[in-house]
Amino acid sequence: MNVPHILFSTSALAPAAFMLTAALLTRVDRFSTARLWRIFQVTSGGALALTIILVCAGPTGALWPSVLQTSTFGLILALLVQFLATIIGSFSSRYLQGETGQKSYVAALATVVAGVHLLLMADHWLILIVAWAVVGVALQHLLCFYPDRAFAQLAAHKKRIADRLADGLLLIAAVLAWVEVGSGSLSALWAHIAREGTSTSLQLSALALVLAVVLRTALLPVHGWLIQVMEAPTPVSALLHAGVVNLGGFVLIRFAPLLEQAAPARALLLAFGLSTAVLAGMVMLTRISIKVRLAWSTVAQMGFMLLECALGLYTLAALHLIGHSLYKAHAFLSSSTVVRRTRLQALHQSSMPTPFSLVAAPALTISVVLLMSLLSGHAAWPWWWCVVLGLAWAPLLWLRAVAGSLPANFGQALFGLLIVIGLTAGTMVAHALPLGIQDNPHRNLGLIALSGMVALYFWLALLQLRPRLFFTWRRWSYAGFYLDEAYTRMALQFSSSRWMVESRNSTGRQAVTASLADVPR
């Protein structure tokens, strides 16, 4: 009997068991809502403590050979998810005070976290598919916490269709790989690929997997539900944007051995990721609502993260996943502060960047990133990605036309340059962390991605200099380029649901019957 292995396996499974227990206890009628929230906090805190111990202990391996397995990156994400769940649970207990349906909310929240823990340990196709499906089904209850909101129901309906299509694609990918390898084990799949390469069946399996991830991570053109779930409570938005929607990135990193041997799947992923990052980034700039801008930002970030996976930059994708989760959780949970800060900024006179800074900024930031990469003695990423990072950080050096005297402009530029240096150094240090991930950059795909990022920066610069020239383009951008309309129409064909939406007008209370068919297209 291997006692250390048994202890490790028990500890690794305990977080999911704790959260599942919290979900099941909501079925006990004698537990009040306040007590259920306390139980959730205790079980979530215990799961967090165990996950911290597992990460510090460091041993990884098979909990159940060919079924469940831990990894360094998986444990780090488990720690991140449990940390965010604890904070979101505490926030929700205060945010939802006085609301009905809190028991079902606790059950759904705990089930989502338990499903994520199981997915992070999955070493079998069926475990992966079931765990991801459980997360999606439980999340539906959170998205529809306010059942009288028609757009919340529409968003949940559209997400349900995307999830079921993704489940079907994952099953197709699993069957194709299972028949080829002779086992549903993911470890067996990696061994088969290393030994014999990929066949036509595995190429098709990779394509089905990529399409399933695109559906799950709300890339264009099936992104609309992620924007419309702003009707859900703020902590639900934090959970969705900071945790659940990022799971697609983890799955792609997990399936890196398959993607590396499947050029068509990588090309498809590049097309979806690059187009989503560019177009969603444009749309985000035209929106006014804080939560809607955050939602479009998530769509763009998901495209960017999947783009990194397509380029073979898996370590950067992992760091992007972690950083985006922390940022979006903070952004949503502090959205009221963001609103106040935005209102204060609106009191100040806005000004356009100077034409010189629009040209000089990318040249300077790209030079800084390339120079630091050379001086480090170890190229963390290829040169073309240095250019992409330089373009991304160039707006930090934009100088406003009415910034004041030359010393003020110099001070602003120096401060921005220090931020760029700090971001580059921080990314290099984080890239060196032992996440157990192997990169394999693809130069040709990288050049395509670089051209897309250059085009995006050129468009942003022109928008700053000549905003009125792009009035029609801005209108299309504000409408999300009308990409969601086709998917919405298709979703409406699969539902005849009707909801009663109550509203107030100047004459009193009025009941309005909202049908899916009545939603503007």
Short mmCIF file of C-alpha atoms in Angstrom, two decimals:
data_model
loop_
_atom_site.label_atom_id
_atom_site.label_comp_id
_atom_site.label_asym_id
_atom_site.label_seq_id
_atom_site.Cartn_x
_atom_site.Cartn_y
_atom_site.Cartn_z
CA MET A 1 0.00 0.00 0.00
CA ASN A 2 1.44 3.32 -1.11
CA VAL A 3 0.37 5.54 1.78
CA PRO A 4 1.81 8.83 0.38
CA HIS A 5 0.02 8.25 -2.91
CA ILE A 6 -3.27 7.54 -1.13
CA LEU A 7 -2.92 10.71 0.95
CA PHE A 8 -2.10 12.76 -2.10
CA SER A 9 -4.99 11.33 -4.10
CA THR A 10 -7.42 11.95 -1.25
CA SER A 11 -6.21 15.53 -0.83
CA ALA A 12 -6.44 16.21 -4.58
CA LEU A 13 -10.02 14.97 -4.76
CA ALA A 14 -11.07 16.68 -1.51
CA PRO A 15 -11.69 20.21 -2.95
CA ALA A 16 -14.19 18.87 -5.48
CA ALA A 17 -15.78 16.70 -2.77
CA PHE A 18 -16.04 19.68 -0.39
CA MET A 19 -17.81 21.82 -2.98
CA LEU A 20 -20.11 18.98 -4.00
CA THR A 21 -21.02 18.52 -0.33
CA ALA A 22 -21.89 22.21 -0.05
CA ALA A 23 -24.14 21.85 -3.09
CA LEU A 24 -25.92 18.77 -1.71
CA LEU A 25 -26.54 20.37 1.68
CA THR A 26 -28.74 22.98 0.01
CA ARG A 27 -31.29 20.17 -0.34
CA VAL A 28 -31.68 20.01 3.44
CA ASP A 29 -34.78 22.05 4.26
CA ARG A 30 -33.88 22.79 7.85
CA PHE A 31 -30.78 24.79 6.80
CA SER A 32 -31.48 28.49 6.52
CA THR A 33 -30.00 30.63 3.76
CA ALA A 34 -27.58 32.30 6.17
CA ARG A 35 -26.40 28.93 7.42
CA LEU A 36 -25.89 27.65 3.88
CA TRP A 37 -23.71 30.65 3.11
CA ARG A 38 -21.64 29.89 6.22
CA ILE A 39 -21.33 26.26 5.13
CA PHE A 40 -20.19 27.37 1.69
CA GLN A 41 -17.55 29.64 3.20
CA VAL A 42 -16.25 26.89 5.49
CA THR A 43 -16.10 24.24 2.76
CA SER A 44 -14.62 26.69 0.26
CA GLY A 45 -12.01 27.80 2.79
CA GLY A 46 -11.13 24.18 3.55
CA ALA A 47 -10.83 23.38 -0.15
CA LEU A 48 -8.61 26.44 -0.62
CA ALA A 49 -6.33 25.39 2.25
CA LEU A 50 -5.96 21.86 0.85
CA THR A 51 -5.20 23.20 -2.63
CA ILE A 52 -2.50 25.49 -1.23
CA ILE A 53 -0.90 22.48 0.51
CA LEU A 54 -1.01 20.47 -2.72
CA VAL A 55 0.63 23.26 -4.72
CA CYS A 56 3.36 23.69 -2.09
CA ALA A 57 3.94 19.94 -1.74
CA GLY A 58 4.56 19.68 -5.45
CA PRO A 59 3.97 15.97 -6.20
CA THR A 60 1.93 15.32 -9.30
CA GLY A 61 0.86 12.20 -11.07
CA ALA A 62 -1.99 9.83 -11.69
CA LEU A 63 -4.70 9.75 -9.04
CA TRP A 64 -6.56 7.10 -10.97
CA PRO A 65 -4.48 5.84 -13.92
CA SER A 66 -5.91 6.86 -17.30
CA VAL A 67 -8.87 8.62 -15.61
CA LEU A 68 -7.69 11.38 -13.27
CA GLN A 69 -4.28 13.02 -13.15
CA THR A 70 -2.84 16.18 -11.63
CA SER A 71 -0.31 18.53 -13.18
CA THR A 72 1.58 21.59 -12.00
CA PHE A 73 -0.45 23.93 -14.17
CA GLY A 74 -3.69 22.19 -13.23
CA LEU A 75 -2.97 22.58 -9.51
CA ILE A 76 -2.15 26.27 -9.95
CA LEU A 77 -5.43 26.81 -11.77
CA ALA A 78 -7.28 24.83 -9.09
CA LEU A 79 -5.80 27.17 -6.48
CA LEU A 80 -6.83 30.19 -8.56
CA VAL A 81 -10.37 28.92 -9.09
CA GLN A 82 -10.88 28.06 -5.43
CA PHE A 83 -9.48 31.42 -4.33
CA LEU A 84 -11.84 33.27 -6.66
CA ALA A 85 -14.78 31.07 -5.62
CA THR A 86 -14.17 31.90 -1.96
CA ILE A 87 -14.10 35.64 -2.69
CA ILE A 88 -17.10 35.51 -5.03
CA GLY A 89 -19.06 33.46 -2.49
CA SER A 90 -18.39 36.00 0.24
CA PHE A 91 -19.33 38.85 -2.10
CA SER A 92 -22.50 37.05 -3.21
CA SER A 93 -23.72 36.47 0.35
CA ARG A 94 -23.83 40.25 0.85
CA TYR A 95 -24.82 41.22 -2.69
CA LEU A 96 -27.89 38.94 -2.73
CA GLN A 97 -29.26 39.74 0.71
CA GLY A 98 -33.05 39.78 0.55
CA GLU A 99 -33.19 38.03 -2.81
CA THR A 100 -35.21 34.86 -3.32
CA GLY A 101 -33.59 31.77 -4.75
CA GLN A 102 -30.34 32.05 -2.80
CA LYS A 103 -30.34 28.33 -1.93
CA SER A 104 -30.33 27.34 -5.60
CA TYR A 105 -27.65 29.99 -6.19
CA VAL A 106 -25.39 28.40 -3.55
CA ALA A 107 -25.99 24.95 -5.03
CA ALA A 108 -25.19 26.09 -8.57
CA LEU A 109 -22.10 28.06 -7.49
CA ALA A 110 -20.68 25.10 -5.56
CA THR A 111 -21.46 22.71 -8.44
CA VAL A 112 -19.67 24.95 -10.95
CA VAL A 113 -16.52 24.99 -8.79
CA ALA A 114 -16.66 21.22 -8.22
CA GLY A 115 -17.02 20.64 -11.97
CA VAL A 116 -14.03 22.88 -12.71
CA HIS A 117 -11.88 20.94 -10.22
CA LEU A 118 -12.85 17.69 -11.92
CA LEU A 119 -12.13 19.09 -15.38
CA LEU A 120 -8.65 20.24 -14.31
CA MET A 121 -7.80 16.66 -13.30
CA ALA A 122 -9.43 14.90 -16.27
CA ASP A 123 -7.21 12.35 -18.02
CA HIS A 124 -10.04 10.70 -19.95
CA TRP A 125 -12.29 11.98 -22.70
CA LEU A 126 -15.49 11.08 -20.85
CA ILE A 127 -14.40 12.80 -17.63
CA LEU A 128 -13.49 15.91 -19.59
CA ILE A 129 -16.81 16.00 -21.46
CA VAL A 130 -18.97 15.27 -18.40
CA ALA A 131 -17.15 17.79 -16.19
CA TRP A 132 -17.41 20.57 -18.78
CA ALA A 133 -21.09 19.77 -19.33
CA VAL A 134 -21.78 19.89 -15.58
CA VAL A 135 -20.12 23.31 -15.36
CA GLY A 136 -22.29 24.58 -18.21
CA VAL A 137 -25.56 23.22 -16.81
CA ALA A 138 -24.90 24.60 -13.32
CA LEU A 139 -23.92 27.96 -14.77
CA GLN A 140 -27.28 28.17 -16.55
CA HIS A 141 -29.03 28.42 -13.17
CA LEU A 142 -26.79 31.31 -12.18
CA LEU A 143 -27.32 33.16 -15.46
CA CYS A 144 -31.11 32.85 -15.01
CA PHE A 145 -31.10 33.95 -11.37
CA TYR A 146 -33.56 36.69 -12.38
CA PRO A 147 -36.05 34.63 -14.41
CA ASP A 148 -38.21 37.64 -15.30
CA ARG A 149 -35.49 39.23 -17.42
CA ALA A 150 -36.09 38.37 -21.05
CA PHE A 151 -32.59 39.12 -22.28
CA ALA A 152 -31.09 36.98 -19.51
CA GLN A 153 -33.27 34.10 -20.68
CA LEU A 154 -32.29 34.74 -24.30
CA ALA A 155 -28.59 34.78 -23.41
CA ALA A 156 -28.92 31.56 -21.42
CA HIS A 157 -30.81 29.96 -24.30
CA LYS A 158 -28.09 30.93 -26.78
CA LYS A 159 -25.41 29.64 -24.43
CA ARG A 160 -27.32 26.38 -24.00
CA ILE A 161 -27.33 25.81 -27.75
CA ALA A 162 -23.60 26.59 -27.99
CA ASP A 163 -22.86 24.22 -25.09
CA ARG A 164 -24.83 21.36 -26.57
CA LEU A 165 -23.11 21.83 -29.94
CA ALA A 166 -19.76 21.87 -28.14
CA ASP A 167 -20.67 18.68 -26.27
CA GLY A 168 -21.51 17.00 -29.57
CA LEU A 169 -18.22 18.12 -31.13
CA LEU A 170 -16.29 16.88 -28.10
CA LEU A 171 -18.01 13.51 -28.40
CA ILE A 172 -17.05 13.34 -32.08
CA ALA A 173 -13.46 14.24 -31.21
CA ALA A 174 -13.43 11.60 -28.46
CA VAL A 175 -14.83 8.85 -30.69
CA LEU A 176 -12.35 9.58 -33.49
CA ALA A 177 -9.41 9.56 -31.08
CA TRP A 178 -10.70 6.57 -29.11
CA VAL A 179 -11.09 4.41 -32.22
CA GLU A 180 -7.63 5.38 -33.44
CA VAL A 181 -5.80 4.92 -30.14
CA GLY A 182 -7.90 2.10 -28.71
CA SER A 183 -8.37 3.92 -25.40
CA GLY A 184 -10.16 6.98 -24.07
CA SER A 185 -7.18 7.92 -21.94
CA LEU A 186 -5.55 11.24 -22.79
CA SER A 187 -2.17 9.95 -21.60
CA ALA A 188 -2.51 7.06 -24.02
CA LEU A 189 -3.33 9.57 -26.76
CA TRP A 190 -0.15 11.56 -26.08
CA ALA A 191 1.92 8.35 -26.14
CA HIS A 192 0.31 7.28 -29.43
CA ILE A 193 1.03 10.66 -31.04
CA ALA A 194 4.65 10.63 -29.86
CA ARG A 195 5.09 7.12 -31.23
CA GLU A 196 3.14 7.18 -34.50
CA GLY A 197 2.16 10.77 -35.22
CA THR A 198 -1.34 11.74 -36.29
CA SER A 199 -3.64 10.07 -38.75
CA THR A 200 -6.61 11.52 -40.64
CA SER A 201 -8.88 10.53 -37.75
CA LEU A 202 -6.78 12.43 -35.23
CA GLN A 203 -6.63 15.44 -37.57
CA LEU A 204 -10.43 15.46 -37.67
CA SER A 205 -10.52 14.99 -33.92
CA ALA A 206 -8.35 18.08 -33.48
CA LEU A 207 -10.65 20.10 -35.74
CA ALA A 208 -13.72 19.04 -33.74
CA LEU A 209 -11.91 19.90 -30.49
CA VAL A 210 -10.99 23.40 -31.75
CA LEU A 211 -14.57 24.10 -32.84
CA ALA A 212 -15.86 22.94 -29.44
CA VAL A 213 -13.45 25.28 -27.65
CA VAL A 214 -14.50 28.17 -29.92
CA LEU A 215 -18.13 27.60 -28.91
CA ARG A 216 -17.32 27.31 -25.21
CA THR A 217 -15.13 30.42 -25.08
CA ALA A 218 -17.63 32.67 -26.89
CA LEU A 219 -15.49 33.59 -29.87
CA LEU A 220 -17.06 35.39 -32.82
CA PRO A 221 -19.65 34.80 -34.21
CA VAL A 222 -21.22 32.95 -31.22
CA HIS A 223 -20.17 35.58 -28.70
CA GLY A 224 -23.54 37.27 -28.21
CA TRP A 225 -24.59 35.34 -25.11
CA LEU A 226 -21.49 36.51 -23.24
CA ILE A 227 -22.47 40.13 -23.84
CA GLN A 228 -26.12 39.63 -22.93
CA VAL A 229 -25.50 37.80 -19.65
CA MET A 230 -24.85 41.22 -18.13
CA GLU A 231 -28.44 40.79 -16.90
CA ALA A 232 -27.12 38.27 -14.37
CA PRO A 233 -25.91 39.37 -10.90
CA THR A 234 -22.46 40.97 -10.85
CA PRO A 235 -20.79 38.09 -8.92
CA VAL A 236 -22.05 35.68 -11.59
CA SER A 237 -20.41 37.85 -14.24
CA ALA A 238 -17.20 37.76 -12.21
CA LEU A 239 -17.35 33.94 -11.99
CA LEU A 240 -18.09 33.58 -15.69
CA HIS A 241 -15.50 36.02 -17.02
CA ALA A 242 -12.79 35.25 -14.48
CA GLY A 243 -13.10 31.50 -14.42
CA VAL A 244 -15.52 29.49 -16.53
CA VAL A 245 -14.97 31.05 -19.95
CA ASN A 246 -11.19 30.66 -19.55
CA LEU A 247 -11.43 26.87 -19.43
CA GLY A 248 -11.07 26.68 -23.20
CA GLY A 249 -7.51 27.94 -22.89
CA PHE A 250 -6.67 25.23 -20.36
CA VAL A 251 -8.12 22.51 -22.60
CA LEU A 252 -6.07 23.69 -25.59
CA ILE A 253 -2.88 23.76 -23.49
CA ARG A 254 -3.72 20.26 -22.26
CA PHE A 255 -4.14 19.09 -25.87
CA ALA A 256 -0.95 20.76 -27.11
CA PRO A 257 0.58 17.41 -28.28
CA LEU A 258 -2.41 16.89 -30.58
CA LEU A 259 -2.50 20.49 -31.85
CA GLU A 260 1.21 20.41 -32.68
CA GLN A 261 0.57 17.59 -35.14
CA ALA A 262 -2.63 19.07 -36.61
CA ALA A 263 -1.82 22.02 -38.89
CA PRO A 264 -5.43 22.49 -40.16
CA ALA A 265 -6.73 22.72 -36.58
CA ARG A 266 -4.07 25.31 -35.68
CA ALA A 267 -4.92 27.35 -38.79
CA LEU A 268 -8.61 27.28 -37.89
CA LEU A 269 -7.80 28.33 -34.34
CA LEU A 270 -5.63 31.15 -35.66
CA ALA A 271 -8.45 32.41 -37.89
CA PHE A 272 -11.02 32.46 -35.08
CA GLY A 273 -8.61 33.83 -32.47
CA LEU A 274 -7.13 36.63 -34.60
CA SER A 275 -10.44 37.81 -36.04
CA THR A 276 -12.05 37.79 -32.59
CA ALA A 277 -9.19 39.69 -30.97
CA VAL A 278 -9.19 42.38 -33.67
CA LEU A 279 -12.94 42.87 -34.15
CA ALA A 280 -13.90 42.60 -30.48
CA GLY A 281 -11.14 45.05 -29.61
CA MET A 282 -12.68 47.54 -32.03
CA VAL A 283 -16.17 47.05 -30.64
CA MET A 284 -15.00 47.51 -27.05
CA LEU A 285 -13.77 51.03 -27.84
CA THR A 286 -17.25 52.17 -28.94
CA ARG A 287 -19.21 51.01 -25.88
CA ILE A 288 -20.20 53.19 -22.93
CA SER A 289 -21.65 50.75 -20.37
CA ILE A 290 -18.92 49.61 -17.97
CA LYS A 291 -20.09 45.99 -17.72
CA VAL A 292 -20.68 45.71 -21.47
CA ARG A 293 -17.18 47.04 -22.18
CA LEU A 294 -15.79 44.47 -19.75
CA ALA A 295 -17.73 41.75 -21.56
CA TRP A 296 -16.40 42.77 -24.97
CA SER A 297 -12.95 42.95 -23.41
CA THR A 298 -13.34 39.33 -22.35
CA VAL A 299 -14.30 38.31 -25.89
CA ALA A 300 -11.19 40.04 -27.23
CA GLN A 301 -8.99 38.50 -24.53
CA MET A 302 -10.34 35.01 -25.27
CA GLY A 303 -9.50 35.51 -28.93
CA PHE A 304 -6.01 36.67 -27.99
CA MET A 305 -5.47 33.72 -25.63
CA LEU A 306 -6.59 31.18 -28.23
CA LEU A 307 -4.38 32.97 -30.76
CA GLU A 308 -1.41 32.32 -28.46
CA CYS A 309 -2.33 28.64 -28.35
CA ALA A 310 -2.54 28.52 -32.15
CA LEU A 311 0.96 30.03 -32.35
CA GLY A 312 2.40 27.44 -29.97
CA LEU A 313 3.03 30.00 -27.19
CA TYR A 314 1.39 27.88 -24.52
CA THR A 315 3.27 29.37 -21.57
CA LEU A 316 2.14 32.87 -22.53
CA ALA A 317 -1.41 31.56 -22.96
CA ALA A 318 -1.24 30.10 -19.44
CA LEU A 319 0.03 33.37 -17.98
CA HIS A 320 -2.64 35.24 -19.94
CA LEU A 321 -5.29 32.95 -18.49
CA ILE A 322 -4.14 33.54 -14.91
CA GLY A 323 -3.73 37.29 -15.34
CA HIS A 324 -7.06 37.71 -17.09
CA SER A 325 -8.87 35.75 -14.38
CA LEU A 326 -7.50 37.93 -11.59
CA TYR A 327 -8.09 41.16 -13.51
CA LYS A 328 -11.69 40.37 -14.52
CA ALA A 329 -12.65 39.18 -11.04
CA HIS A 330 -11.40 42.46 -9.59
CA ALA A 331 -12.95 44.52 -12.40
CA PHE A 332 -16.44 43.08 -11.98
CA LEU A 333 -16.47 42.96 -8.20
CA SER A 334 -15.33 46.59 -8.09
CA SER A 335 -17.43 47.77 -11.03
CA SER A 336 -19.18 50.41 -8.90
CA THR A 337 -15.78 52.00 -8.26
CA VAL A 338 -15.05 51.91 -11.98
CA VAL A 339 -18.29 53.78 -12.66
CA ARG A 340 -17.35 56.54 -10.20
CA ARG A 341 -13.85 56.80 -11.63
CA THR A 342 -15.21 57.01 -15.18
CA ARG A 343 -17.56 59.81 -14.18
CA LEU A 344 -14.68 61.73 -12.65
CA GLN A 345 -12.64 61.28 -15.82
CA ALA A 346 -15.54 62.62 -17.86
CA LEU A 347 -15.21 65.93 -15.99
CA HIS A 348 -11.78 66.49 -17.52
CA GLN A 349 -11.30 67.73 -21.04
CA SER A 350 -10.30 64.96 -23.41
CA SER A 351 -7.58 65.43 -25.99
CA MET A 352 -6.19 63.46 -28.89
CA PRO A 353 -2.67 61.99 -28.89
CA THR A 354 -0.09 63.86 -30.92
CA PRO A 355 0.67 62.41 -34.39
CA PHE A 356 4.35 62.14 -33.45
CA SER A 357 3.62 59.99 -30.39
CA LEU A 358 1.36 57.68 -32.41
CA VAL A 359 4.34 56.90 -34.69
CA ALA A 360 7.15 57.07 -32.13
CA ALA A 361 5.43 55.06 -29.39
CA PRO A 362 5.39 51.65 -31.14
CA ALA A 363 8.96 52.14 -32.40
CA LEU A 364 10.14 52.82 -28.86
CA THR A 365 8.16 50.05 -27.13
CA ILE A 366 9.14 47.44 -29.72
CA SER A 367 12.79 48.46 -29.35
CA VAL A 368 12.55 48.14 -25.56
CA VAL A 369 11.00 44.66 -25.70
CA LEU A 370 13.52 43.43 -28.29
CA LEU A 371 16.46 44.89 -26.37
CA MET A 372 15.37 43.36 -23.07
CA SER A 373 14.86 40.02 -24.78
CA LEU A 374 18.41 40.15 -26.18
CA LEU A 375 19.97 41.28 -22.88
CA SER A 376 18.25 38.49 -20.96
CA GLY A 377 20.40 35.95 -22.79
CA HIS A 378 17.40 33.66 -23.21
CA ALA A 379 14.67 34.44 -25.75
CA ALA A 380 11.45 33.77 -23.89
CA TRP A 381 9.48 34.21 -27.12
CA PRO A 382 10.23 34.85 -30.84
CA TRP A 383 11.02 38.27 -32.26
CA TRP A 384 7.63 38.60 -33.94
CA TRP A 385 5.94 38.25 -30.57
CA CYS A 386 8.19 40.99 -29.21
CA VAL A 387 6.71 43.22 -31.90
CA VAL A 388 3.16 42.19 -30.92
CA LEU A 389 3.86 43.02 -27.26
CA GLY A 390 5.42 46.35 -28.27
CA LEU A 391 2.30 47.26 -30.25
CA ALA A 392 0.06 46.25 -27.35
CA TRP A 393 1.96 48.51 -24.93
CA ALA A 394 2.49 51.44 -27.33
CA PRO A 395 -0.62 53.39 -26.11
CA LEU A 396 1.17 53.81 -22.76
CA LEU A 397 3.50 56.27 -24.53
CA TRP A 398 0.86 58.27 -26.35
CA LEU A 399 1.26 61.96 -25.48
CA ARG A 400 -1.75 64.23 -25.36
CA ALA A 401 -1.74 67.34 -27.53
CA VAL A 402 -2.65 69.60 -24.58
CA ALA A 403 -0.50 67.89 -22.00
CA GLY A 404 1.31 71.13 -21.23
CA SER A 405 4.96 72.06 -21.28
CA LEU A 406 7.87 70.02 -22.58
CA PRO A 407 8.89 68.85 -19.07
CA ALA A 408 5.35 67.53 -18.52
CA ASN A 409 5.47 65.60 -21.81
CA PHE A 410 8.91 64.24 -20.95
CA GLY A 411 7.71 63.12 -17.53
CA GLN A 412 4.68 61.39 -19.03
CA ALA A 413 6.82 59.61 -21.61
CA LEU A 414 9.36 58.54 -18.98
CA PHE A 415 6.62 57.18 -16.72
CA GLY A 416 5.10 55.22 -19.61
CA LEU A 417 8.50 53.86 -20.58
CA LEU A 418 9.10 52.64 -17.03
CA ILE A 419 5.75 50.84 -17.12
CA VAL A 420 6.71 49.15 -20.41
CA ILE A 421 10.04 48.04 -18.92
CA GLY A 422 8.28 46.73 -15.83
CA LEU A 423 5.65 44.84 -17.85
CA THR A 424 8.30 43.26 -20.07
CA ALA A 425 10.45 42.24 -17.11
CA GLY A 426 7.46 40.87 -15.23
CA THR A 427 6.36 38.83 -18.25
CA MET A 428 9.87 37.41 -18.64
CA VAL A 429 10.06 36.43 -14.99
CA ALA A 430 6.61 34.85 -15.08
CA HIS A 431 7.52 33.01 -18.29
CA ALA A 432 10.36 31.33 -16.39
CA LEU A 433 8.02 29.83 -13.78
CA PRO A 434 8.01 26.00 -13.75
CA LEU A 435 4.50 25.45 -15.10
CA GLY A 436 5.42 22.22 -16.84
CA ILE A 437 4.42 23.59 -20.25
CA GLN A 438 6.45 23.19 -23.44
CA ASP A 439 6.30 25.93 -26.11
CA ASN A 440 6.66 25.34 -29.84
CA PRO A 441 6.35 28.69 -31.71
CA HIS A 442 5.20 28.59 -35.33
CA ARG A 443 6.91 31.30 -37.36
CA ASN A 444 4.59 31.44 -40.40
CA LEU A 445 1.46 31.61 -38.27
CA GLY A 446 3.20 34.17 -36.08
CA LEU A 447 3.80 36.46 -39.05
CA ILE A 448 0.10 36.27 -39.95
CA ALA A 449 -0.83 37.18 -36.37
CA LEU A 450 1.67 40.03 -36.43
CA SER A 451 0.11 41.46 -39.60
CA GLY A 452 -3.29 41.43 -37.91
CA MET A 453 -1.98 43.27 -34.85
CA VAL A 454 -0.23 45.85 -37.05
CA ALA A 455 -3.51 46.45 -38.90
CA LEU A 456 -5.33 46.89 -35.58
CA TYR A 457 -2.80 49.44 -34.34
CA PHE A 458 -2.92 51.32 -37.66
CA TRP A 459 -6.72 51.51 -37.39
CA LEU A 460 -6.54 52.76 -33.80
CA ALA A 461 -4.02 55.44 -34.77
CA LEU A 462 -6.19 56.66 -37.63
CA LEU A 463 -9.21 56.65 -35.32
CA GLN A 464 -7.31 58.95 -32.95
CA LEU A 465 -6.23 61.32 -35.69
CA ARG A 466 -9.33 61.42 -37.91
CA PRO A 467 -12.31 60.05 -35.93
CA ARG A 468 -14.92 61.56 -38.25
CA LEU A 469 -13.56 59.67 -41.24
CA PHE A 470 -14.70 56.44 -39.60
CA PHE A 471 -18.26 57.40 -38.70
CA THR A 472 -19.81 54.53 -40.67
CA TRP A 473 -17.17 52.09 -39.45
CA ARG A 474 -17.78 53.22 -35.86
CA ARG A 475 -21.52 52.59 -36.29
CA TRP A 476 -20.81 49.06 -37.54
CA SER A 477 -18.35 48.56 -34.72
CA TYR A 478 -20.88 49.70 -32.12
CA ALA A 479 -23.31 47.12 -33.51
CA GLY A 480 -20.70 44.39 -33.16
CA PHE A 481 -20.48 44.23 -36.97
CA TYR A 482 -23.92 42.53 -36.82
CA LEU A 483 -22.21 39.16 -36.34
CA ASP A 484 -24.51 38.06 -33.55
CA GLU A 485 -27.72 38.54 -35.54
CA ALA A 486 -27.47 35.32 -37.56
CA TYR A 487 -26.79 33.22 -34.47
CA THR A 488 -29.64 34.93 -32.60
CA ARG A 489 -32.09 34.19 -35.42
CA MET A 490 -31.00 30.57 -35.44
CA ALA A 491 -31.41 30.35 -31.66
CA LEU A 492 -34.92 31.82 -31.91
CA GLN A 493 -35.92 29.01 -34.26
CA PHE A 494 -35.30 26.49 -31.48
CA SER A 495 -37.47 28.10 -28.83
CA SER A 496 -41.03 29.26 -28.44
CA SER A 497 -40.58 30.34 -24.81
CA ARG A 498 -42.34 33.42 -23.48
CA TRP A 499 -41.65 35.38 -20.34
CA MET A 500 -43.57 37.94 -18.38
CA VAL A 501 -41.49 41.08 -17.85
CA GLU A 502 -42.86 43.62 -15.41
CA SER A 503 -42.04 47.27 -15.83
CA ARG A 504 -43.20 50.63 -14.48
CA ASN A 505 -44.29 53.63 -16.47
CA SER A 506 -45.75 57.01 -15.62
CA THR A 507 -49.25 55.58 -15.20
CA GLY A 508 -48.32 52.73 -12.90
CA ARG A 509 -47.48 49.07 -13.20
CA GLN A 510 -47.74 47.40 -16.56
CA ALA A 511 -47.22 43.77 -17.51
CA VAL A 512 -45.43 43.27 -20.79
CA THR A 513 -45.26 39.89 -22.48
CA ALA A 514 -41.82 39.47 -24.01
CA SER A 515 -41.33 36.75 -26.55
CA LEU A 516 -38.08 35.54 -27.98
CA ALA A 517 -39.50 36.40 -31.37
CA ASP A 518 -39.99 39.99 -30.22
CA VAL A 519 -36.34 40.54 -29.30
CA PRO A 520 -34.78 43.10 -31.67
CA ARG A 521 -32.60 41.53 -34.33
#
